[in-house]
mmCIF file of C-alpha atoms and ligand atoms in Angstrom:
data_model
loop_
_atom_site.group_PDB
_atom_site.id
_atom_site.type_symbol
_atom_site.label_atom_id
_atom_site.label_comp_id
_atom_site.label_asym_id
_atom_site.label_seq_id
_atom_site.Cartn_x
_atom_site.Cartn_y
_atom_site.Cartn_z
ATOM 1 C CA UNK A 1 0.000 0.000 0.000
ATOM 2 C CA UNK A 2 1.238 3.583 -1.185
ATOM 3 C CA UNK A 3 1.628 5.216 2.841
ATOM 4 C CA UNK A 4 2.431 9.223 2.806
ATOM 5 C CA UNK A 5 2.253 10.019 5.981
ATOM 6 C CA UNK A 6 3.293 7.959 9.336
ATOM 7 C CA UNK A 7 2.611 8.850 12.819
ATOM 8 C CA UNK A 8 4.502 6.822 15.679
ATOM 9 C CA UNK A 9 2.301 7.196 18.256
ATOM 10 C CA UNK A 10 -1.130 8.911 18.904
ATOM 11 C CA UNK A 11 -2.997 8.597 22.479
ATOM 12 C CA UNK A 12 -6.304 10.452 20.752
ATOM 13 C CA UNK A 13 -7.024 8.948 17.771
ATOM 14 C CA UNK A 14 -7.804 5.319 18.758
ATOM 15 C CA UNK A 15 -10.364 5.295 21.427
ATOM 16 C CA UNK A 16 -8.694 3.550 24.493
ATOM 17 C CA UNK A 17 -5.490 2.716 22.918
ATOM 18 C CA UNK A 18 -1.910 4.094 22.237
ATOM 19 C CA UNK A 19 -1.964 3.748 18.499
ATOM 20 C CA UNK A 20 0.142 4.747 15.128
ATOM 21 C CA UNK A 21 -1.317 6.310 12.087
ATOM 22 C CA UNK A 22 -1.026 5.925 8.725
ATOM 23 C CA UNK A 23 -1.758 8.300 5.988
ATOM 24 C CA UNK A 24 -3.278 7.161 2.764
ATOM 25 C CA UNK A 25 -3.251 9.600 -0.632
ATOM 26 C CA UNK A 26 -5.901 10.828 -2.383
ATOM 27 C CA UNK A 27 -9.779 10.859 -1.913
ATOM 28 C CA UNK A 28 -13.157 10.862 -3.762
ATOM 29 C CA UNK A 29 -14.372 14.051 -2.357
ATOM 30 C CA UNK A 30 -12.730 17.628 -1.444
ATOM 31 C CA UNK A 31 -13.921 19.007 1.452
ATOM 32 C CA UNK A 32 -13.100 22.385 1.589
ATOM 33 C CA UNK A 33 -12.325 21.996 4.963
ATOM 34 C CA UNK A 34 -10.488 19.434 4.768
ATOM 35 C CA UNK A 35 -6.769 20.013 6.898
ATOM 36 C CA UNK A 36 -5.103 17.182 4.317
ATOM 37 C CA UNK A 37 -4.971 19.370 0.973
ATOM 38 C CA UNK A 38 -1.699 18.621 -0.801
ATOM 39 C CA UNK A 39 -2.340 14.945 0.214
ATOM 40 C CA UNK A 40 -5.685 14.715 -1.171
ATOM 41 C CA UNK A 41 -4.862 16.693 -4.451
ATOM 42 C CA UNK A 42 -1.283 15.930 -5.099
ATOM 43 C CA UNK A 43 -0.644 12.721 -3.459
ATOM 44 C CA UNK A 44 1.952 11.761 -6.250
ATOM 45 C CA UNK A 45 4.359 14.415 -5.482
ATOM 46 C CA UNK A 46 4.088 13.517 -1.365
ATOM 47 C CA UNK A 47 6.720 11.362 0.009
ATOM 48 C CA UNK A 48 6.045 8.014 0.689
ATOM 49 C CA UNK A 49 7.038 5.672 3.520
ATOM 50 C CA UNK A 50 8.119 2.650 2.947
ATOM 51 C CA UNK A 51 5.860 -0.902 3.974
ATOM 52 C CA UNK A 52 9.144 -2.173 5.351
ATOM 53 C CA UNK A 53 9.971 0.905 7.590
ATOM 54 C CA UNK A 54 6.062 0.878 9.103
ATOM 55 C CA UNK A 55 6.413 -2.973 9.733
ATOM 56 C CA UNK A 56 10.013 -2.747 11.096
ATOM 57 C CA UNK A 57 8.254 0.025 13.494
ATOM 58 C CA UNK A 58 5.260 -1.886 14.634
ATOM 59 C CA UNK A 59 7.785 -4.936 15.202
ATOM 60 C CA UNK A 60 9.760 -3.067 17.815
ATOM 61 C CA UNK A 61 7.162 -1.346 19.325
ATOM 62 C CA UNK A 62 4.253 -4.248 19.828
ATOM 63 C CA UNK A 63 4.833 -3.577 23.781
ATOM 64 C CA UNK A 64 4.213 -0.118 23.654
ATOM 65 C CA UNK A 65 1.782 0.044 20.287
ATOM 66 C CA UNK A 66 -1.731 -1.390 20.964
ATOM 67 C CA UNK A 67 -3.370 -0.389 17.836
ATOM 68 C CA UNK A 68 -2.974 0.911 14.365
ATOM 69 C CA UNK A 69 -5.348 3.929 12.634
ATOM 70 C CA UNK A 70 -5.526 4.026 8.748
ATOM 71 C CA UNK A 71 -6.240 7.228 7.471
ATOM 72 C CA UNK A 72 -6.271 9.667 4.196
ATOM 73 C CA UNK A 73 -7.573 10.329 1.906
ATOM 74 C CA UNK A 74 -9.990 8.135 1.863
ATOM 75 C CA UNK A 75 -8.389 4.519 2.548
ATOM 76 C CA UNK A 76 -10.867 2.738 0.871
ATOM 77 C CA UNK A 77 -9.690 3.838 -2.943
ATOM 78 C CA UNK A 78 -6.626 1.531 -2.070
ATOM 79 C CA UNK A 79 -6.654 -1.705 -3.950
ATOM 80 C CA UNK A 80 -4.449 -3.914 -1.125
ATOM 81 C CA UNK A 81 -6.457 -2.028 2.001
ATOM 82 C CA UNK A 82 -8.061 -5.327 2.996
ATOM 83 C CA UNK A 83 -4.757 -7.648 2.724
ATOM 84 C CA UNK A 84 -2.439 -4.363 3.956
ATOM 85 C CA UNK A 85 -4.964 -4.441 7.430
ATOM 86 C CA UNK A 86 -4.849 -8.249 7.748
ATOM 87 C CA UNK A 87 -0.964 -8.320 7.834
ATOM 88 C CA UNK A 88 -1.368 -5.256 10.842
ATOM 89 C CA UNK A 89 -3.856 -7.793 12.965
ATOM 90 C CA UNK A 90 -1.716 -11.037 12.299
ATOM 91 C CA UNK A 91 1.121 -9.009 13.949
ATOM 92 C CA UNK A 92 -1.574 -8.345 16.642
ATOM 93 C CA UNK A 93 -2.812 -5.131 16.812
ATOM 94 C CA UNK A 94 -6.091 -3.923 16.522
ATOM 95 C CA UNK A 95 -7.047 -1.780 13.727
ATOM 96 C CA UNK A 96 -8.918 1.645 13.226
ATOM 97 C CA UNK A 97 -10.515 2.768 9.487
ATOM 98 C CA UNK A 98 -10.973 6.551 9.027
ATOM 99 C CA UNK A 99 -13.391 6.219 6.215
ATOM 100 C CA UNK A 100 -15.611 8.732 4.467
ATOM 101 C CA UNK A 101 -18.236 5.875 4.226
ATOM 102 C CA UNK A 102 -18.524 6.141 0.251
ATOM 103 C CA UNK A 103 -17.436 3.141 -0.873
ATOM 104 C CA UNK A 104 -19.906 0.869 0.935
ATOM 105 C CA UNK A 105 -18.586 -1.928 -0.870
ATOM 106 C CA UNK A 106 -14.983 -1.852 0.962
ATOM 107 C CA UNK A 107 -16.514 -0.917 3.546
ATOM 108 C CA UNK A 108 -18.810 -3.940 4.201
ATOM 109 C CA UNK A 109 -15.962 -6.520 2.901
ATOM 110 C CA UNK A 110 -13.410 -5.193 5.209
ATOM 111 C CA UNK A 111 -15.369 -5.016 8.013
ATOM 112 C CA UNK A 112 -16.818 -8.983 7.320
ATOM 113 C CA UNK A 113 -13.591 -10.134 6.936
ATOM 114 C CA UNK A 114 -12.748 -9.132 10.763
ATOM 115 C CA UNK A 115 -10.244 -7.102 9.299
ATOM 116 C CA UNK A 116 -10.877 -3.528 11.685
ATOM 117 C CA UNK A 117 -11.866 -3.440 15.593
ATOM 118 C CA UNK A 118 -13.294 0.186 15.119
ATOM 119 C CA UNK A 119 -14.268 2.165 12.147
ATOM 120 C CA UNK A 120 -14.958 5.941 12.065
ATOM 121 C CA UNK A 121 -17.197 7.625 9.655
ATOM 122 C CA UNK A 122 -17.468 10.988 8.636
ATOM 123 C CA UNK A 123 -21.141 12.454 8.170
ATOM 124 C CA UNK A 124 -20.261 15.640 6.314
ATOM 125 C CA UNK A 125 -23.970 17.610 6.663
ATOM 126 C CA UNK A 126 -27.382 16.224 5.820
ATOM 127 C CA UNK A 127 -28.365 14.877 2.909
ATOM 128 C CA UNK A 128 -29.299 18.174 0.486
ATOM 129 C CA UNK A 129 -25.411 19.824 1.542
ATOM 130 C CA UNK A 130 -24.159 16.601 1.855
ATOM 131 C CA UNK A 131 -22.365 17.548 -1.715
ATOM 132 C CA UNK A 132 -21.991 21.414 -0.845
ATOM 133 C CA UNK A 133 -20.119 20.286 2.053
ATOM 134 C CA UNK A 134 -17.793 17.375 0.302
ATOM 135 C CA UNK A 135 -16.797 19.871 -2.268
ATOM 136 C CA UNK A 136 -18.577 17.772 -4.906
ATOM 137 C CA UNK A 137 -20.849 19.119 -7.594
ATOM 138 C CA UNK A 138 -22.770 16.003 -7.362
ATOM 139 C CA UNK A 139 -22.893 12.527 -5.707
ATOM 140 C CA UNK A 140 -24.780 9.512 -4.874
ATOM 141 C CA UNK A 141 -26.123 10.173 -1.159
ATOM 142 C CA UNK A 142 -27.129 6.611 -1.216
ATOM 143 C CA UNK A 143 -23.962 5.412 -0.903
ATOM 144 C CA UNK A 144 -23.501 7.385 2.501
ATOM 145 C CA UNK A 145 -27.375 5.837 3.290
ATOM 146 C CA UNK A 146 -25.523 1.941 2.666
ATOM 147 C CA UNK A 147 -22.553 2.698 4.921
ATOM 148 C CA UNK A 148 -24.615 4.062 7.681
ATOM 149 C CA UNK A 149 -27.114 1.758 7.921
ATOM 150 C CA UNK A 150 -24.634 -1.153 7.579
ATOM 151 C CA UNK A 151 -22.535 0.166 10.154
ATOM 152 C CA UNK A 152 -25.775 0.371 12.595
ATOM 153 C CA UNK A 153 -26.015 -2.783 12.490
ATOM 154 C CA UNK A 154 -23.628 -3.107 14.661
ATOM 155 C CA UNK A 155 -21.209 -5.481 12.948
ATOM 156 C CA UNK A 156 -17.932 -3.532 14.244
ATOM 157 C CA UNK A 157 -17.714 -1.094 17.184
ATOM 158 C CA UNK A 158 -17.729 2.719 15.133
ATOM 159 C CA UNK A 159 -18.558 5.995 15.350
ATOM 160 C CA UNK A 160 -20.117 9.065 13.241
ATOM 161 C CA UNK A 161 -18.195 11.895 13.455
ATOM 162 C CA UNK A 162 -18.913 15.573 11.652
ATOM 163 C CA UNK A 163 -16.673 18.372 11.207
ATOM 164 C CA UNK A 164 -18.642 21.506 11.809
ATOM 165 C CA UNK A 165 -18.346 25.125 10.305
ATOM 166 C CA UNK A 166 -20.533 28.197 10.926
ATOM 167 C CA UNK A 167 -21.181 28.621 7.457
ATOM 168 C CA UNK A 168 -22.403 25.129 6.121
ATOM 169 C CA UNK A 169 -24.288 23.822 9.820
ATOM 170 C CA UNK A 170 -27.387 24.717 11.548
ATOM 171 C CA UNK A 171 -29.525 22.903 13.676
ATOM 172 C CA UNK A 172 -31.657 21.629 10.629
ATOM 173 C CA UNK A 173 -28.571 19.760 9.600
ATOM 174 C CA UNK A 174 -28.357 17.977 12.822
ATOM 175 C CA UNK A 175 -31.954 17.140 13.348
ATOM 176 C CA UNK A 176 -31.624 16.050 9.142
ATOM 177 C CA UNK A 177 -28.766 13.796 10.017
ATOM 178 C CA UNK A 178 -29.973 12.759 13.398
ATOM 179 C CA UNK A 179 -33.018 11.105 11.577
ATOM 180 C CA UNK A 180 -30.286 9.092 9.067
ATOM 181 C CA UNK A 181 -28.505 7.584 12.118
ATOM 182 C CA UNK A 182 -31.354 7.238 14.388
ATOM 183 C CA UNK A 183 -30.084 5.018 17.011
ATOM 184 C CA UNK A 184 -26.275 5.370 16.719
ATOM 185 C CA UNK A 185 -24.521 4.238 19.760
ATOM 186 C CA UNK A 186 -21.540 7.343 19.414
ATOM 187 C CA UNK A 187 -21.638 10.611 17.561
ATOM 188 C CA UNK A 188 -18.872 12.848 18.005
ATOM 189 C CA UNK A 189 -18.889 16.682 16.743
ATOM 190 C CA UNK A 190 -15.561 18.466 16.012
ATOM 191 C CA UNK A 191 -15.586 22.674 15.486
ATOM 192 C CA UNK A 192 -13.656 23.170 12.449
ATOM 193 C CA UNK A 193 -10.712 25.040 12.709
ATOM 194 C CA UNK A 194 -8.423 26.362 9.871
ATOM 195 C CA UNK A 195 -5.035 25.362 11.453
ATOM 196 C CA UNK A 196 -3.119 23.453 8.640
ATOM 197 C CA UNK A 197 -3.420 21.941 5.005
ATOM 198 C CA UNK A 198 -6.861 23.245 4.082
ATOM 199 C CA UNK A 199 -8.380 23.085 1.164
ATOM 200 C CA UNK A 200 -10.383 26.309 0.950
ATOM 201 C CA UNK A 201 -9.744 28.162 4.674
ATOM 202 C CA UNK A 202 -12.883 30.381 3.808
ATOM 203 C CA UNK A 203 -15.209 28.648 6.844
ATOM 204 C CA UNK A 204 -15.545 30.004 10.482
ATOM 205 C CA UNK A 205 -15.599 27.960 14.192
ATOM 206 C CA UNK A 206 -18.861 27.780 15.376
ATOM 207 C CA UNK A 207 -19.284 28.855 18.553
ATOM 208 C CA UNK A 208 -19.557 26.813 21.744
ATOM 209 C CA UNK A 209 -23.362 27.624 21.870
ATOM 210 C CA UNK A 210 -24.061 26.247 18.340
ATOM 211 C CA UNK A 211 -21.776 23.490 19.311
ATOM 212 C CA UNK A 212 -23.594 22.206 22.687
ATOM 213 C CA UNK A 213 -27.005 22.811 20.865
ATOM 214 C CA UNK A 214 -26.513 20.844 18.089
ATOM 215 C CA UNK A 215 -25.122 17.847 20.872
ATOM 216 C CA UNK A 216 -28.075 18.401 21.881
ATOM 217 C CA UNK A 217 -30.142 17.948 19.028
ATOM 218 C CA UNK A 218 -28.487 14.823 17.998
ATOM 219 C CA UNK A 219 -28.761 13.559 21.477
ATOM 220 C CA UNK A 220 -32.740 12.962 20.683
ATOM 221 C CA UNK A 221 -31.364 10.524 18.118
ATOM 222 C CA UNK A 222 -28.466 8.945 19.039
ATOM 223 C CA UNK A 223 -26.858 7.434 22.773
ATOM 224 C CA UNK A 224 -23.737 9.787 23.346
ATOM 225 C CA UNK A 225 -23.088 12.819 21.487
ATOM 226 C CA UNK A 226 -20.485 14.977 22.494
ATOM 227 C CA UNK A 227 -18.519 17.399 21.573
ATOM 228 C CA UNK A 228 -14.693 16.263 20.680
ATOM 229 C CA UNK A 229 -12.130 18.993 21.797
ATOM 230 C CA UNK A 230 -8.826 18.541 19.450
HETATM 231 S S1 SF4 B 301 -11.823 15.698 4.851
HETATM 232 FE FE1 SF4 B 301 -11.598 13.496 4.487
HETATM 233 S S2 SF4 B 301 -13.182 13.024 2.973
HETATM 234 FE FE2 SF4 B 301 -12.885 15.239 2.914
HETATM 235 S S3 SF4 B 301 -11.369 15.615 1.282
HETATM 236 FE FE3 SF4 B 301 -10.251 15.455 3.251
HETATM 237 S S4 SF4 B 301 -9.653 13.306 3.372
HETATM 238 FE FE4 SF4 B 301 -11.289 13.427 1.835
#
């Protein structure tokens, strides 16, 4: 697998566990937002780590390395995700997908081959900014529909996750997506902030008070929402 970007150790971005990252290149959508630009639009001229280094890494380290994320991009557009994950677990760590949740197809396969312990999925707005939002002209919101429903039904421990800016949220996006995840077990809501690689840095924080009422909106629909402080 083609890895641009390797983190050694993270204690925030595997619930529970101390954890490495790994960045994938490219994705299918461009969130203005997003804090990953040049590796999203120029993955080819990123540099690239090396299989052998990660492995020789995770090797030393399985004392002090519990679990491993994979990241982007979008992971899923890799063609050797699903064998690349199963040689992390049969070195015996558990394993984390960051996923944008449209390629259902991965998605599903991966997570029926017992290939990740916890997958987290981005909801980017409700359904009619859902494209707005992922920088896309169009797109096929029933391919975010397959992922989320699939993934509450509970075949892998996950989470939703949304990235929120003034500009693009309000509370009709949260009641809008509340109603698509109805009965989520973990929703977690991150204010947007322009600190590194972004896309477009034209969007705004929200403010706390948008921030704990939309919690609180989604807390009609799903078991914990909270607010995630990075
Ligand atoms: S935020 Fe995620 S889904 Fe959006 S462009 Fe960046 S990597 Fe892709």
């Amino acid at each position: 697998m083609v890895i641009h970007g390797f983190q050694k150790m993270t204690l925030v971005d595997f619930p529970g566990l101390v954890a490495s990252i790994l960045f994938t290149g490219g994705c299918n959508f461009r969130c203005p937002f997003c804090q990953n630009g040049s590796l999203v639009l120029h993955p080819d001229t990123e540099p690239v780590v090396s299989e052998e280094e990660i492995f020789s890494y995770l090797e030393k380290r399985r004392k002090m390395i519990e679990g491993v994320v994979i990241t982007g991009g979008e992971p899923t557009l890799q063609n050797d995700l699903l064998p690349f994950a199963g040689r992390i677990r049969a070195l015996g760590f558990k394993t984390k997908l960051d996923t944008n949740g449209y390629r259902p197809a991965v998605l599903k396969e991966a997570v029926r081959e017992g290939l990740f312990d916890y997958v987290a999925m981005d909801i980017k707005n409700s359904p009619d900014r859902y494209a707005e939002t992922a920088g896309l002209d169009d797109m096929d919101i029933s391919a975010i529909k397959e992922s989320i429903e699939f993934l509450l039904e509970n075949h892998v421990s996950y989470e939703f996750r949304t990235t929120v800016m003034a500009e693009l949220h309000d509370d009709e996006s949260f009641r809008q997506i509340g109603e698509i995840v109805n009965g989520a077990e973990r929703y977690y809501l991150q204010a947007y902030s322009d600190a590194g690689d972004v896309i477009n840095p034209v969007y705004s924080t929200p403010s706390k008070e948008d921030m704990d009422r939309y919690v609180s909106i989604l807390s009609s629909y799903v078991r914990n929402a909270t607010v995630r402080d990075r």
